[in-house]
Amino acid sequence: MKQTGFFDVEERLARLSGLGDQLEAFSRTVDFEVFRPDLEKALAYSDGSKGGRPPFDPVLMFKILVIQTLNNLSDERTEYLINDRLSFMRFLGLGLSDRVPDAKTVWLCQKRLTQAGAIDGLFNRFDATLRNAGYLPMSGQILDTTLVAAPKQRNTNAEKADLREGRIPEDWQDKPAKLSHKDRHARWTLKFTKAKRQDDGTMPSSDLAIPFFGYKSHVSIDRKYRFIRKWKTTHAAASDGARLREGLLDKTNTASSVWADTAYRSKANEDFMEKQGFVSKVHRKKPHLKPMSRHIQKSNAGKSIIRSRVEHVFADQKSQTGLFVRTVGISRATMRIGLVNIVYNMRRFLFLERLNASA
């Protein structure tokens, strides 16, 4: 077997480009250097003046997190695949002989960014890039929520009661190792889904209620380009509608219309939107024990055509990134969901730029 040379690697990379390397498209389209100021401030790596091994470049570490999020990888699997895949190495600017961050280094990078609360700044930094490229929030906005699963906790009823009241169970307080593995922020809720038709062709009289543990990802997208413009992470039992009044609406959108499902319909929300200059296109609820009038049904159907666009965002995230929280605590869950939102916007940006180039 002949020894692999430089031109053999170049030929293999050229073949990967011909087959459609998504990461290469990321490198061409997304300027990752715009993230450097936020990353350097949050990571606060040593300047090397005191000696020791020099730290990895902050932008390199962020690009590793993009790879990890894009492919739904654990830290260990991320380390392995960077060493294994030429496409990953090219995206990161690494050669075959270069040092690759190990799983521990990747974990520490995420930890520092989480502790610094850097994810909002990174998200806003890329949103500014989108606006500078001409993708302004336009044609109104659409709000929705999706559940994000987290590792289930096995707690006693007394421990659950303490957690609901915001207290640390007494048995955990002197056991730091146990406490570090307990998620005190995720909550149980019921996920309602339509019952399937039975074998005899009849439909059950009630829908299914499935217990669910984890968090919620709340987003607001612009109707025109379908980028995520505002987002928030809460525990799974949090009310969807109340988030509307907690910074989820984008005041920079060029249109004032707001679409959302019936979970966001309340007098408090309607009054809030009216005072803030928004026009409510929120679905109306069915009257209790009364049939819904014909004109409301028709109005809701028209709103659904527009509102359904936000469902495509969640479907894309779950199929591409898995949208699952492996970590413990809402701070890390927020970091994970924020990265998923950034990566979604990057992929959407690539798609629109490719569309414009071919037009």
Short mmCIF file of C-alpha atoms in Angstrom, two decimals:
data_model
loop_
_atom_site.label_atom_id
_atom_site.label_comp_id
_atom_site.label_asym_id
_atom_site.label_seq_id
_atom_site.Cartn_x
_atom_site.Cartn_y
_atom_site.Cartn_z
CA MET A 1 0.00 0.00 0.00
CA LYS A 2 1.43 3.36 -1.04
CA GLN A 3 1.92 6.14 1.48
CA THR A 4 -0.71 8.89 1.46
CA GLY A 5 0.64 12.19 0.18
CA PHE A 6 -0.48 15.83 0.16
CA PHE A 7 -2.04 15.63 -3.29
CA ASP A 8 -4.02 12.52 -2.31
CA VAL A 9 -5.66 14.49 0.52
CA GLU A 10 -6.36 17.43 -1.79
CA GLU A 11 -7.94 15.08 -4.33
CA ARG A 12 -10.16 13.56 -1.64
CA LEU A 13 -11.25 17.04 -0.42
CA ALA A 14 -12.02 18.07 -3.99
CA ARG A 15 -14.20 14.99 -4.32
CA LEU A 16 -16.01 15.88 -1.09
CA SER A 17 -16.66 19.34 -2.49
CA GLY A 18 -18.12 17.83 -5.64
CA LEU A 19 -20.42 15.62 -3.57
CA GLY A 20 -21.78 18.67 -1.73
CA ASP A 21 -20.01 19.33 1.59
CA GLN A 22 -22.44 21.35 3.71
CA LEU A 23 -19.67 22.53 6.04
CA GLU A 24 -17.76 23.95 3.08
CA ALA A 25 -20.89 25.94 2.20
CA PHE A 26 -20.97 27.18 5.80
CA SER A 27 -17.37 28.40 5.47
CA ARG A 28 -18.11 30.23 2.22
CA THR A 29 -21.32 31.90 3.39
CA VAL A 30 -21.00 32.51 7.15
CA ASP A 31 -18.32 34.86 8.45
CA PHE A 32 -17.46 33.17 11.75
CA GLU A 33 -15.05 35.96 12.64
CA VAL A 34 -18.01 38.16 13.62
CA PHE A 35 -18.40 35.97 16.71
CA ARG A 36 -14.82 36.52 17.89
CA PRO A 37 -15.40 39.55 20.20
CA ASP A 38 -18.19 37.76 22.12
CA LEU A 39 -16.25 34.50 22.26
CA GLU A 40 -13.03 36.08 23.51
CA LYS A 41 -14.89 37.97 26.20
CA ALA A 42 -16.87 34.93 27.36
CA LEU A 43 -14.12 32.32 27.19
CA ALA A 44 -11.42 34.62 28.65
CA TYR A 45 -8.57 32.29 27.70
CA SER A 46 -5.08 32.97 29.04
CA ASP A 47 -2.76 35.01 26.80
CA GLY A 48 0.03 32.49 27.38
CA SER A 49 2.26 34.93 29.27
CA LYS A 50 2.43 32.56 32.24
CA GLY A 51 3.49 29.60 30.12
CA GLY A 52 1.69 26.33 29.59
CA ARG A 53 0.04 24.92 26.51
CA PRO A 54 -1.56 27.68 24.40
CA PRO A 55 -5.37 27.62 24.32
CA PHE A 56 -7.31 26.77 21.19
CA ASP A 57 -8.64 29.61 19.08
CA PRO A 58 -12.09 30.74 20.34
CA VAL A 59 -13.59 30.77 16.83
CA LEU A 60 -12.27 27.25 16.26
CA MET A 61 -14.01 26.10 19.45
CA PHE A 62 -17.27 27.77 18.41
CA LYS A 63 -17.12 26.07 15.02
CA ILE A 64 -16.71 22.76 16.86
CA LEU A 65 -19.92 23.52 18.76
CA VAL A 66 -21.61 24.21 15.41
CA ILE A 67 -20.45 20.81 14.13
CA GLN A 68 -21.63 19.17 17.34
CA THR A 69 -25.06 20.83 17.17
CA LEU A 70 -25.50 20.25 13.45
CA ASN A 71 -24.87 16.52 13.83
CA ASN A 72 -26.35 15.97 17.34
CA LEU A 73 -23.07 14.65 18.75
CA SER A 74 -21.82 14.01 22.27
CA ASP A 75 -18.49 15.52 23.32
CA GLU A 76 -16.70 12.18 22.94
CA ARG A 77 -18.22 11.51 19.52
CA THR A 78 -17.30 15.03 18.44
CA GLU A 79 -13.64 14.47 19.32
CA TYR A 80 -13.59 11.17 17.42
CA LEU A 81 -15.23 12.49 14.26
CA ILE A 82 -13.00 15.58 14.05
CA ASN A 83 -10.01 13.22 14.03
CA ASP A 84 -11.76 10.91 11.57
CA ARG A 85 -13.38 13.18 8.96
CA LEU A 86 -11.55 15.30 6.43
CA SER A 87 -14.62 17.51 5.95
CA PHE A 88 -14.64 18.37 9.67
CA MET A 89 -10.91 19.14 9.64
CA ARG A 90 -11.22 21.37 6.58
CA PHE A 91 -14.10 23.30 8.15
CA LEU A 92 -12.01 23.86 11.28
CA GLY A 93 -8.85 24.72 9.34
CA LEU A 94 -6.93 21.78 10.82
CA GLY A 95 -4.32 19.67 9.09
CA LEU A 96 -3.67 15.97 9.65
CA SER A 97 -0.79 16.77 12.00
CA ASP A 98 -2.56 19.53 13.99
CA ARG A 99 -3.67 19.14 17.58
CA VAL A 100 -7.42 18.45 17.97
CA PRO A 101 -9.39 19.54 21.08
CA ASP A 102 -10.42 16.57 23.18
CA ALA A 103 -13.86 15.93 24.65
CA LYS A 104 -12.95 17.59 27.95
CA THR A 105 -11.88 20.78 26.16
CA VAL A 106 -15.15 20.88 24.22
CA TRP A 107 -17.10 20.41 27.46
CA LEU A 108 -15.15 23.19 29.19
CA CYS A 109 -15.82 25.53 26.28
CA GLN A 110 -19.56 24.95 26.59
CA LYS A 111 -19.35 25.38 30.35
CA ARG A 112 -17.56 28.74 30.09
CA LEU A 113 -20.00 30.05 27.49
CA THR A 114 -22.92 28.90 29.65
CA GLN A 115 -21.55 30.51 32.82
CA ALA A 116 -20.90 33.75 30.93
CA GLY A 117 -24.45 33.76 29.53
CA ALA A 118 -22.92 34.26 26.10
CA ILE A 119 -25.56 32.55 23.97
CA ASP A 120 -27.83 35.60 23.68
CA GLY A 121 -24.94 37.73 22.46
CA LEU A 122 -23.87 35.09 19.92
CA PHE A 123 -27.45 34.76 18.65
CA ASN A 124 -27.84 38.53 18.33
CA ARG A 125 -24.46 38.79 16.61
CA PHE A 126 -25.61 36.48 13.82
CA ASP A 127 -29.01 38.16 13.66
CA ALA A 128 -27.16 41.41 12.95
CA THR A 129 -25.31 39.60 10.14
CA LEU A 130 -28.65 38.55 8.64
CA ARG A 131 -29.97 42.11 8.78
CA ASN A 132 -26.79 43.49 7.19
CA ALA A 133 -27.24 40.95 4.38
CA GLY A 134 -30.71 42.37 3.69
CA TYR A 135 -32.83 39.86 5.60
CA LEU A 136 -34.81 42.28 7.73
CA PRO A 137 -37.74 41.00 9.82
CA MET A 138 -40.72 41.54 7.52
CA SER A 139 -44.40 40.74 6.95
CA GLY A 140 -45.22 40.15 10.62
CA GLN A 141 -44.20 37.39 13.01
CA ILE A 142 -45.32 33.93 14.09
CA LEU A 143 -45.02 32.54 17.63
CA ASP A 144 -45.01 28.93 18.77
CA THR A 145 -43.55 26.51 21.29
CA THR A 146 -42.15 22.99 21.17
CA LEU A 147 -41.24 20.54 23.92
CA VAL A 148 -37.59 19.55 24.32
CA ALA A 149 -36.90 16.29 26.13
CA ALA A 150 -34.32 16.03 28.93
CA PRO A 151 -33.00 13.02 30.90
CA LYS A 152 -35.78 11.86 33.21
CA GLN A 153 -35.34 12.28 36.96
CA ARG A 154 -36.36 9.65 39.53
CA ASN A 155 -37.45 11.70 42.53
CA THR A 156 -39.74 10.99 45.47
CA ASN A 157 -42.99 12.88 45.93
CA ALA A 158 -41.43 14.89 48.76
CA GLU A 159 -38.46 15.83 46.57
CA LYS A 160 -40.82 16.86 43.75
CA ALA A 161 -42.76 19.07 46.17
CA ASP A 162 -39.54 20.77 47.31
CA LEU A 163 -38.48 21.39 43.72
CA ARG A 164 -41.84 22.92 42.81
CA GLU A 165 -41.42 25.33 45.73
CA GLY A 166 -37.91 26.23 44.59
CA ARG A 167 -36.17 24.43 47.49
CA ILE A 168 -33.30 21.95 47.38
CA PRO A 169 -34.41 18.69 49.02
CA GLU A 170 -32.73 18.23 52.39
CA ASP A 171 -31.28 14.85 51.42
CA TRP A 172 -29.38 16.45 48.51
CA GLN A 173 -27.83 19.38 50.34
CA ASP A 174 -24.89 17.45 51.84
CA LYS A 175 -24.37 15.32 48.72
CA PRO A 176 -22.80 17.58 46.06
CA ALA A 177 -22.19 14.69 43.66
CA LYS A 178 -25.87 13.72 43.73
CA LEU A 179 -26.99 17.35 43.49
CA SER A 180 -24.88 17.92 40.37
CA HIS A 181 -26.75 15.13 38.58
CA LYS A 182 -30.22 16.32 39.57
CA ASP A 183 -32.09 18.63 37.21
CA ARG A 184 -33.93 21.06 39.49
CA HIS A 185 -35.40 23.11 36.65
CA ALA A 186 -36.95 20.67 34.17
CA ARG A 187 -40.58 19.74 34.84
CA TRP A 188 -43.15 17.12 33.94
CA THR A 189 -46.13 18.07 31.77
CA LEU A 190 -48.71 16.34 29.59
CA LYS A 191 -48.27 16.25 25.83
CA PHE A 192 -51.62 15.95 24.10
CA THR A 193 -51.79 14.21 20.76
CA LYS A 194 -54.58 13.09 18.48
CA ALA A 195 -55.75 9.51 19.09
CA LYS A 196 -55.32 7.11 16.19
CA ARG A 197 -58.23 5.53 14.40
CA GLN A 198 -59.09 2.11 15.84
CA ASP A 199 -59.16 -1.14 13.87
CA ASP A 200 -62.93 -0.95 13.42
CA GLY A 201 -62.63 2.50 11.85
CA THR A 202 -63.99 4.47 14.80
CA MET A 203 -62.20 7.35 16.51
CA PRO A 204 -61.69 7.37 20.31
CA SER A 205 -63.78 9.95 22.16
CA SER A 206 -60.73 11.63 23.71
CA ASP A 207 -57.17 12.47 22.69
CA LEU A 208 -54.06 10.94 24.23
CA ALA A 209 -52.18 12.62 27.09
CA ILE A 210 -48.53 11.52 27.24
CA PRO A 211 -46.31 12.42 30.23
CA PHE A 212 -43.29 14.49 29.13
CA PHE A 213 -40.22 15.69 31.06
CA GLY A 214 -37.95 18.51 30.01
CA TYR A 215 -38.08 22.05 28.70
CA LYS A 216 -39.86 24.26 26.21
CA SER A 217 -38.37 26.19 23.33
CA HIS A 218 -40.40 29.33 22.60
CA VAL A 219 -39.64 31.13 19.32
CA SER A 220 -40.83 34.02 17.20
CA ILE A 221 -40.03 33.88 13.48
CA ASP A 222 -40.53 36.53 10.84
CA ARG A 223 -43.15 35.62 8.24
CA LYS A 224 -41.09 36.75 5.23
CA TYR A 225 -37.80 34.85 5.65
CA ARG A 226 -38.68 32.47 8.53
CA PHE A 227 -35.60 33.25 10.59
CA ILE A 228 -35.87 32.89 14.35
CA ARG A 229 -35.76 36.46 15.67
CA LYS A 230 -36.66 36.03 19.36
CA TRP A 231 -36.52 32.97 21.59
CA LYS A 232 -36.78 31.84 25.18
CA THR A 233 -36.27 28.62 27.16
CA THR A 234 -38.49 27.55 30.07
CA HIS A 235 -39.36 24.36 31.89
CA ALA A 236 -41.93 22.14 30.17
CA ALA A 237 -44.82 23.08 32.45
CA ALA A 238 -44.55 26.83 31.80
CA SER A 239 -47.50 28.57 30.15
CA ASP A 240 -47.02 29.27 26.44
CA GLY A 241 -49.18 32.37 26.38
CA ALA A 242 -47.41 34.22 29.20
CA ARG A 243 -44.13 34.18 27.26
CA LEU A 244 -45.62 36.54 24.67
CA ARG A 245 -45.29 39.36 27.18
CA GLU A 246 -41.72 38.41 28.16
CA GLY A 247 -39.75 39.75 25.21
CA LEU A 248 -40.85 37.21 22.62
CA LEU A 249 -42.28 39.83 20.24
CA ASP A 250 -39.93 41.56 17.79
CA LYS A 251 -40.63 45.31 17.65
CA THR A 252 -38.27 45.76 14.68
CA ASN A 253 -40.49 43.76 12.31
CA THR A 254 -41.67 45.97 9.45
CA ALA A 255 -45.27 44.71 9.87
CA SER A 256 -47.36 44.62 13.04
CA SER A 257 -49.31 41.35 12.62
CA VAL A 258 -48.75 38.52 15.11
CA TRP A 259 -49.88 34.95 14.41
CA ALA A 260 -50.11 32.26 17.12
CA ASP A 261 -52.34 29.37 18.18
CA THR A 262 -55.08 29.45 20.84
CA ALA A 263 -52.57 28.95 23.69
CA TYR A 264 -51.60 32.61 23.21
CA ARG A 265 -55.19 33.92 23.23
CA SER A 266 -55.94 35.78 26.46
CA LYS A 267 -57.21 39.20 27.44
CA ALA A 268 -53.83 40.08 28.96
CA ASN A 269 -52.06 39.25 25.69
CA GLU A 270 -54.62 41.05 23.52
CA ASP A 271 -54.34 44.19 25.67
CA PHE A 272 -50.54 43.96 25.66
CA MET A 273 -50.34 43.68 21.87
CA GLU A 274 -52.76 46.56 21.37
CA LYS A 275 -50.73 48.83 23.67
CA GLN A 276 -47.47 47.84 21.95
CA GLY A 277 -48.87 48.53 18.48
CA PHE A 278 -49.21 44.92 17.32
CA VAL A 279 -52.20 43.53 15.41
CA SER A 280 -53.41 40.20 16.81
CA LYS A 281 -53.92 37.34 14.36
CA VAL A 282 -54.05 34.83 17.20
CA HIS A 283 -56.48 31.91 16.79
CA ARG A 284 -59.76 32.25 18.60
CA LYS A 285 -60.82 29.54 21.05
CA LYS A 286 -63.92 27.42 20.73
CA PRO A 287 -66.67 28.59 23.13
CA HIS A 288 -67.15 26.27 26.10
CA LEU A 289 -69.87 23.67 25.41
CA LYS A 290 -70.92 25.57 22.28
CA PRO A 291 -70.20 25.03 18.60
CA MET A 292 -67.76 27.42 16.98
CA SER A 293 -69.42 29.89 14.65
CA ARG A 294 -68.85 29.53 10.93
CA HIS A 295 -67.03 32.84 10.44
CA ILE A 296 -64.57 32.08 13.28
CA GLN A 297 -63.83 28.66 11.79
CA LYS A 298 -63.13 30.30 8.44
CA SER A 299 -60.95 32.97 10.08
CA ASN A 300 -58.92 30.39 12.02
CA ALA A 301 -58.43 28.32 8.86
CA GLY A 302 -56.97 31.32 7.07
CA LYS A 303 -54.66 32.07 9.99
CA SER A 304 -53.50 28.42 10.10
CA ILE A 305 -52.10 28.65 6.57
CA ILE A 306 -49.69 31.33 7.75
CA ARG A 307 -49.14 30.09 11.31
CA SER A 308 -48.14 26.60 10.12
CA ARG A 309 -44.85 27.99 8.79
CA VAL A 310 -43.40 27.97 12.29
CA GLU A 311 -44.06 24.22 12.51
CA HIS A 312 -41.56 23.75 9.68
CA VAL A 313 -38.89 25.39 11.84
CA PHE A 314 -39.34 22.88 14.66
CA ALA A 315 -39.58 19.97 12.21
CA ASP A 316 -36.28 21.02 10.64
CA GLN A 317 -34.59 21.39 14.03
CA LYS A 318 -35.74 18.00 15.27
CA SER A 319 -34.82 16.15 12.09
CA GLN A 320 -31.42 17.84 11.70
CA THR A 321 -30.15 18.39 15.26
CA GLY A 322 -32.33 16.06 17.34
CA LEU A 323 -33.29 18.96 19.65
CA PHE A 324 -32.65 16.93 22.79
CA VAL A 325 -31.08 18.23 26.02
CA ARG A 326 -28.39 15.91 27.38
CA THR A 327 -27.32 18.26 30.16
CA VAL A 328 -28.66 19.19 33.61
CA GLY A 329 -30.18 22.57 34.49
CA ILE A 330 -31.90 25.35 32.60
CA SER A 331 -28.69 27.33 31.98
CA ARG A 332 -27.19 24.49 29.97
CA ALA A 333 -30.55 23.75 28.34
CA THR A 334 -30.71 27.39 27.25
CA MET A 335 -27.20 27.10 25.81
CA ARG A 336 -28.15 23.97 23.89
CA ILE A 337 -31.42 25.38 22.51
CA GLY A 338 -29.71 28.67 21.67
CA LEU A 339 -27.06 26.85 19.62
CA VAL A 340 -29.78 24.90 17.82
CA ASN A 341 -31.50 28.20 16.97
CA ILE A 342 -28.26 29.74 15.67
CA VAL A 343 -27.51 26.68 13.53
CA TYR A 344 -31.06 26.71 12.16
CA ASN A 345 -30.64 30.36 11.13
CA MET A 346 -27.29 29.54 9.52
CA ARG A 347 -28.83 26.72 7.49
CA ARG A 348 -31.75 28.94 6.51
CA PHE A 349 -29.27 31.65 5.47
CA LEU A 350 -27.40 29.17 3.26
CA PHE A 351 -30.66 28.08 1.64
CA LEU A 352 -31.81 31.63 0.85
CA GLU A 353 -28.39 32.70 -0.43
CA ARG A 354 -28.30 29.65 -2.71
CA LEU A 355 -31.83 30.46 -3.88
CA ASN A 356 -30.91 34.07 -4.65
CA ALA A 357 -27.75 33.02 -6.50
CA SER A 358 -29.69 30.69 -8.80
CA ALA A 359 -32.46 33.23 -9.49
#
